[in-house]
Tab-separated table of C-alpha atoms and ligand atoms in Angstrom:
chain	number	residue	atom	x	y	z
Y	23	UNK	CA	98.269	119.970	161.240
Y	24	UNK	CA	99.918	122.818	159.269
Y	25	UNK	CA	103.110	122.720	161.263
Y	26	UNK	CA	105.992	121.182	159.262
Y	27	UNK	CA	106.933	117.659	160.239
Y	28	UNK	CA	109.697	117.241	162.800
Y	29	UNK	CA	112.805	116.223	160.861
Y	30	UNK	CA	114.545	113.263	162.521
Y	31	UNK	CA	118.108	112.026	162.238
Y	32	UNK	CA	118.513	108.525	163.646
Y	33	UNK	CA	121.865	107.194	164.846
Y	34	UNK	CA	121.959	103.425	165.221
Y	35	UNK	CA	124.546	100.669	165.408
Y	36	UNK	CA	122.604	97.415	165.457
Y	37	UNK	CA	119.495	95.581	164.362
Y	38	UNK	CA	117.415	98.753	164.006
Y	39	UNK	CA	114.074	97.568	165.376
Y	40	UNK	CA	113.483	100.921	167.075
Y	41	UNK	CA	114.226	102.668	163.801
Y	42	UNK	CA	111.624	100.441	162.141
Y	43	UNK	CA	109.072	101.350	164.810
Y	44	UNK	CA	109.753	105.053	164.220
Y	45	UNK	CA	109.473	104.719	160.436
Y	46	UNK	CA	106.213	102.853	160.853
Y	47	UNK	CA	104.781	105.423	163.260
Y	48	UNK	CA	105.768	108.203	160.825
Y	49	UNK	CA	104.201	106.513	157.809
Y	50	UNK	CA	100.993	105.600	159.609
Y	51	UNK	CA	100.791	109.295	160.627
Y	52	UNK	CA	100.723	108.403	164.289
Y	53	UNK	CA	103.506	110.910	164.699
Y	54	UNK	CA	104.071	114.190	162.881
Y	55	UNK	CA	107.679	113.507	161.991
Y	56	UNK	CA	109.832	111.994	159.270
Y	57	UNK	CA	113.174	110.214	159.301
Y	58	UNK	CA	115.441	112.303	157.053
Y	59	UNK	CA	118.717	110.439	157.525
Y	60	UNK	CA	120.061	107.338	159.263
Y	61	UNK	CA	123.707	107.287	160.290
Y	62	UNK	CA	125.548	104.236	161.553
Y	63	UNK	CA	129.081	103.628	162.749
Y	64	UNK	CA	128.770	100.001	161.633
Y	65	UNK	CA	128.464	99.124	157.951
Y	66	UNK	CA	126.600	95.889	158.688
Y	67	UNK	CA	123.968	97.554	160.887
Y	68	UNK	CA	120.510	96.432	159.846
Y	69	UNK	CA	119.346	99.968	160.539
Y	70	UNK	CA	121.060	101.020	157.299
Y	71	UNK	CA	119.159	98.323	155.409
Y	72	UNK	CA	115.827	99.381	156.902
Y	73	UNK	CA	116.571	102.968	155.877
Y	74	UNK	CA	117.472	102.043	152.298
Y	75	UNK	CA	114.362	99.895	151.986
Y	76	UNK	CA	112.340	102.943	152.973
Y	77	UNK	CA	114.189	105.304	150.601
Y	78	UNK	CA	115.778	107.149	153.492
Y	79	UNK	CA	119.416	108.289	153.078
Y	80	UNK	CA	121.540	105.689	154.890
Y	81	UNK	CA	125.086	106.680	155.741
Y	82	UNK	CA	127.871	104.559	157.162
Y	83	UNK	CA	130.120	107.008	158.971
Y	84	UNK	CA	133.314	105.063	159.521
Y	85	UNK	CA	135.019	105.878	162.846
Y	86	UNK	CA	138.367	104.810	161.372
Y	87	UNK	CA	138.262	107.787	159.019
Y	88	UNK	CA	138.445	110.242	161.939
Y	89	UNK	CA	141.220	110.955	164.412
Y	90	UNK	CA	138.971	110.855	167.481
Y	91	UNK	CA	135.472	110.933	168.930
Y	92	UNK	CA	135.222	114.738	168.646
Y	93	UNK	CA	136.133	114.771	164.960
Y	94	UNK	CA	133.704	111.925	164.340
Y	95	UNK	CA	130.870	113.793	166.050
Y	96	UNK	CA	131.664	116.947	164.064
Y	97	UNK	CA	131.266	114.942	160.880
Y	98	UNK	CA	127.954	113.590	162.182
Y	99	UNK	CA	126.768	117.138	162.912
Y	100	UNK	CA	127.676	118.201	159.351
Y	101	UNK	CA	125.519	115.372	157.978
Y	102	UNK	CA	122.640	116.119	160.351
Y	103	UNK	CA	122.750	119.780	159.305
Y	104	UNK	CA	122.851	118.866	155.623
Y	105	UNK	CA	119.609	116.995	156.179
Y	106	UNK	CA	118.175	119.844	158.276
Y	107	UNK	CA	117.558	117.576	161.231
Y	108	UNK	CA	115.570	119.030	164.150
Y	109	UNK	CA	115.778	116.066	166.522
Y	110	UNK	CA	118.501	113.438	166.862
Y	111	UNK	CA	117.325	110.010	168.000
Y	112	UNK	CA	119.858	107.543	169.367
Y	113	UNK	CA	118.259	104.168	168.726
Y	114	UNK	CA	120.690	101.469	169.752
Y	115	UNK	CA	123.690	103.705	169.078
Y	116	UNK	CA	126.721	102.138	170.717
Y	117	UNK	CA	129.112	105.098	170.692
Y	118	UNK	CA	129.507	107.581	173.499
Y	119	UNK	CA	128.802	110.999	172.096
Y	120	UNK	CA	130.785	114.137	172.840
Y	121	UNK	CA	130.014	117.810	173.417
Y	122	UNK	CA	130.661	118.400	169.688
Y	123	UNK	CA	127.321	116.725	169.007
Y	124	UNK	CA	125.532	117.590	172.237
Y	125	UNK	CA	126.374	121.323	171.998
Y	126	UNK	CA	124.745	122.019	168.633
Y	127	UNK	CA	121.721	119.841	169.490
Y	128	UNK	CA	121.175	120.824	173.124
Y	129	UNK	CA	117.910	119.294	174.394
Y	130	UNK	CA	117.319	117.955	170.901
Y	131	UNK	CA	118.913	114.526	171.321
Y	132	UNK	CA	117.013	111.630	172.860
Y	133	UNK	CA	118.041	108.069	173.649
Y	134	UNK	CA	116.214	104.824	174.362
Y	135	UNK	CA	117.685	102.665	177.120
Y	136	UNK	CA	116.466	99.150	178.043
Y	137	UNK	CA	116.039	99.608	181.799
Y	138	UNK	CA	114.186	101.791	184.244
Y	139	UNK	CA	116.887	104.406	184.659
Y	140	UNK	CA	118.667	105.323	186.861
Y	141	UNK	CA	118.909	101.564	187.458
Y	142	UNK	CA	121.276	99.647	185.216
Y	143	UNK	CA	122.859	102.276	182.963
Y	144	UNK	CA	125.502	101.375	180.404
Y	145	UNK	CA	125.937	98.079	178.620
Y	146	UNK	CA	124.076	94.802	179.232
Y	147	UNK	CA	121.135	96.379	181.065
Y	148	UNK	CA	119.092	93.150	180.963
Y	149	UNK	CA	121.984	91.112	182.340
Y	150	UNK	CA	122.385	93.653	185.144
Y	151	UNK	CA	118.639	93.538	185.916
Y	152	UNK	CA	118.578	89.716	186.000
Y	153	UNK	CA	121.699	89.511	188.155
Y	154	UNK	CA	120.239	92.011	190.621
Y	155	UNK	CA	116.997	90.067	190.802
Y	156	UNK	CA	114.584	92.956	190.192
Y	157	UNK	CA	110.986	91.889	189.575
Y	158	UNK	CA	110.222	94.846	187.366
Y	159	UNK	CA	112.437	96.261	184.666
Y	160	UNK	CA	111.522	98.271	181.612
Y	161	UNK	CA	112.770	100.994	179.339
Y	162	UNK	CA	113.377	104.713	179.356
Y	163	UNK	CA	113.472	107.495	176.791
Y	164	UNK	CA	115.572	110.398	178.045
Y	165	UNK	CA	117.279	113.535	176.857
Y	166	UNK	CA	120.970	113.100	176.229
Y	167	UNK	CA	123.477	115.286	178.014
Y	168	UNK	CA	127.171	114.902	178.827
Y	169	UNK	CA	126.465	112.175	181.394
Y	170	UNK	CA	125.923	108.538	180.450
Y	171	UNK	CA	122.245	107.546	180.593
Y	172	UNK	CA	121.504	110.214	183.209
Y	173	UNK	CA	119.743	112.916	181.189
Y	174	UNK	CA	116.206	114.027	182.119
Y	175	UNK	CA	113.639	111.294	181.717
Y	176	UNK	CA	110.816	111.781	179.198
Y	177	UNK	CA	108.907	108.507	179.403
Y	178	UNK	CA	109.327	105.060	180.939
Y	179	UNK	CA	107.525	101.746	180.641
Y	180	UNK	CA	107.626	99.022	183.272
Y	181	UNK	CA	107.939	95.382	182.255
Y	182	UNK	CA	107.724	92.416	184.623
Y	183	UNK	CA	110.713	90.152	184.980
Y	184	UNK	CA	109.469	86.566	184.959
Y	185	UNK	CA	111.003	83.533	186.602
Y	186	UNK	CA	113.103	81.777	184.031
Y	187	UNK	CA	113.702	84.933	182.014
Y	188	UNK	CA	116.926	85.071	180.058
Y	189	UNK	CA	118.490	88.196	178.581
Y	190	UNK	CA	116.809	87.266	175.306
Y	191	UNK	CA	113.273	86.757	176.651
Y	192	UNK	CA	113.447	89.894	178.763
Y	193	UNK	CA	114.834	91.837	175.803
Y	194	UNK	CA	111.918	90.717	173.623
Y	195	UNK	CA	109.349	91.799	176.224
Y	196	UNK	CA	111.049	95.143	176.845
Y	197	UNK	CA	111.486	95.826	173.107
Y	198	UNK	CA	107.722	95.755	172.587
Y	199	UNK	CA	107.455	98.642	175.016
Y	200	UNK	CA	110.446	100.470	173.510
Y	201	UNK	CA	108.612	100.454	170.205
Y	202	UNK	CA	105.679	102.219	171.867
Y	203	UNK	CA	107.411	104.780	174.056
Y	204	UNK	CA	110.050	105.987	171.594
Y	205	UNK	CA	107.508	107.077	168.935
Y	206	UNK	CA	105.398	108.571	171.739
Y	207	UNK	CA	108.338	110.645	172.990
Y	208	UNK	CA	108.998	111.852	169.436
Y	209	UNK	CA	105.371	112.870	169.101
Y	210	UNK	CA	105.526	114.860	172.357
Y	211	UNK	CA	108.501	116.713	170.897
Y	212	UNK	CA	106.811	117.136	167.516
Y	213	UNK	CA	103.914	118.765	169.338
Y	214	UNK	CA	106.296	120.878	171.379
Y	215	UNK	CA	104.714	119.642	174.595
Y	216	UNK	CA	107.768	118.955	176.722
Y	217	UNK	CA	109.178	121.421	179.191
Y	218	UNK	CA	112.418	120.677	181.009
Y	219	UNK	CA	112.370	121.847	184.586
Y	220	UNK	CA	115.617	120.818	186.279
Y	221	UNK	CA	115.714	117.034	186.200
Y	222	UNK	CA	112.005	116.771	185.514
Y	223	UNK	CA	110.395	116.794	182.123
Y	224	UNK	CA	106.863	118.131	182.283
Y	225	UNK	CA	104.280	117.088	179.706
Y	226	UNK	CA	102.102	120.063	178.794
Y	227	UNK	CA	98.358	119.630	178.218
Y	228	UNK	CA	98.275	115.876	178.815
Y	229	UNK	CA	95.519	113.997	177.004
Y	230	UNK	CA	93.541	111.076	178.418
Y	231	UNK	CA	95.881	108.103	178.223
Y	232	UNK	CA	95.724	104.362	178.255
Y	233	UNK	CA	98.078	103.169	180.960
Y	234	UNK	CA	98.819	100.064	182.929
Y	235	UNK	CA	100.224	99.664	186.380
Y	236	UNK	CA	102.577	96.743	186.500
Y	237	UNK	CA	102.946	94.599	189.596
Y	238	UNK	CA	105.327	91.694	189.414
Y	239	UNK	CA	104.864	88.907	190.474
Y	240	UNK	CA	101.101	89.297	190.094
Y	241	UNK	CA	98.921	89.631	193.209
Y	242	UNK	CA	97.147	86.297	193.708
Y	243	UNK	CA	94.859	87.013	196.626
Y	244	UNK	CA	92.289	89.165	194.905
Y	245	UNK	CA	93.297	92.555	196.365
F	476	GRF	C1	117.498	98.577	172.435
F	476	GRF	O1	117.290	97.645	173.458
F	476	GRF	C2	117.760	99.941	173.005
F	476	GRF	O2	117.074	100.177	174.190
F	476	GRF	C3	119.250	99.896	173.268
F	476	GRF	O3	119.788	99.153	172.202
F	476	GRF	C4	118.796	98.295	171.678
F	476	GRF	C5	118.662	98.632	170.227
F	476	GRF	O4	117.785	97.772	169.543
F	476	GRF	N1	119.789	101.215	173.399
F	476	GRF	P1	117.418	98.041	168.034
F	476	GRF	O5	118.726	98.198	167.275
F	476	GRF	O6	116.590	99.289	167.963
F	476	GRF	O7	116.663	96.828	167.600
């Protein structure tokens, strides 16, 4: 492909497993993109370590150095611009972002959320899913707008909830799928194949895909 790689800026606060999945997908040329900068609000975020280990600029942007969320986001935009970022990926980023970041990157910010949105937005999605008693949960990659976890949905994966699941076991099962659908969403964007039509995101020229339909609990009577 002669097209230049999509330049990614990843914002993360925690363990950074989604960042790792993206870096891996980029280096194994599964996706035509590269992580140009990783920014974290937390100095101890493992995402920063993963970035450094992969020779990617890793920046701790300390919220205490800014007077408010707007000023913080402006500083983030300056860094993203310095690194000529095309697409911002929120991968376990725990801060609410403001119009100061959304404005300059309209339709160029995506987020991964560990539930089948619009169910269970916000914090503790797995706890919410278990408390509700759903038999199927999953994860969602969506565009980020001014609302919380309500932007247009790009891709979702369903994951069964099993009897005896805890937040930890469900998280582990959902994470496996997060690590597949987030790189896939980035690749769709790298190929410029997504069209936003109202709330719907349309995938242009879909290719034959491997997919699974999930039913949970499993059907036992041979239907
Ligand atoms: C993931 O479950 C993601 O869906 C949510 O935060 C978690 C981040 O995990 N937004 P990691 O830091 O990528 O390992």
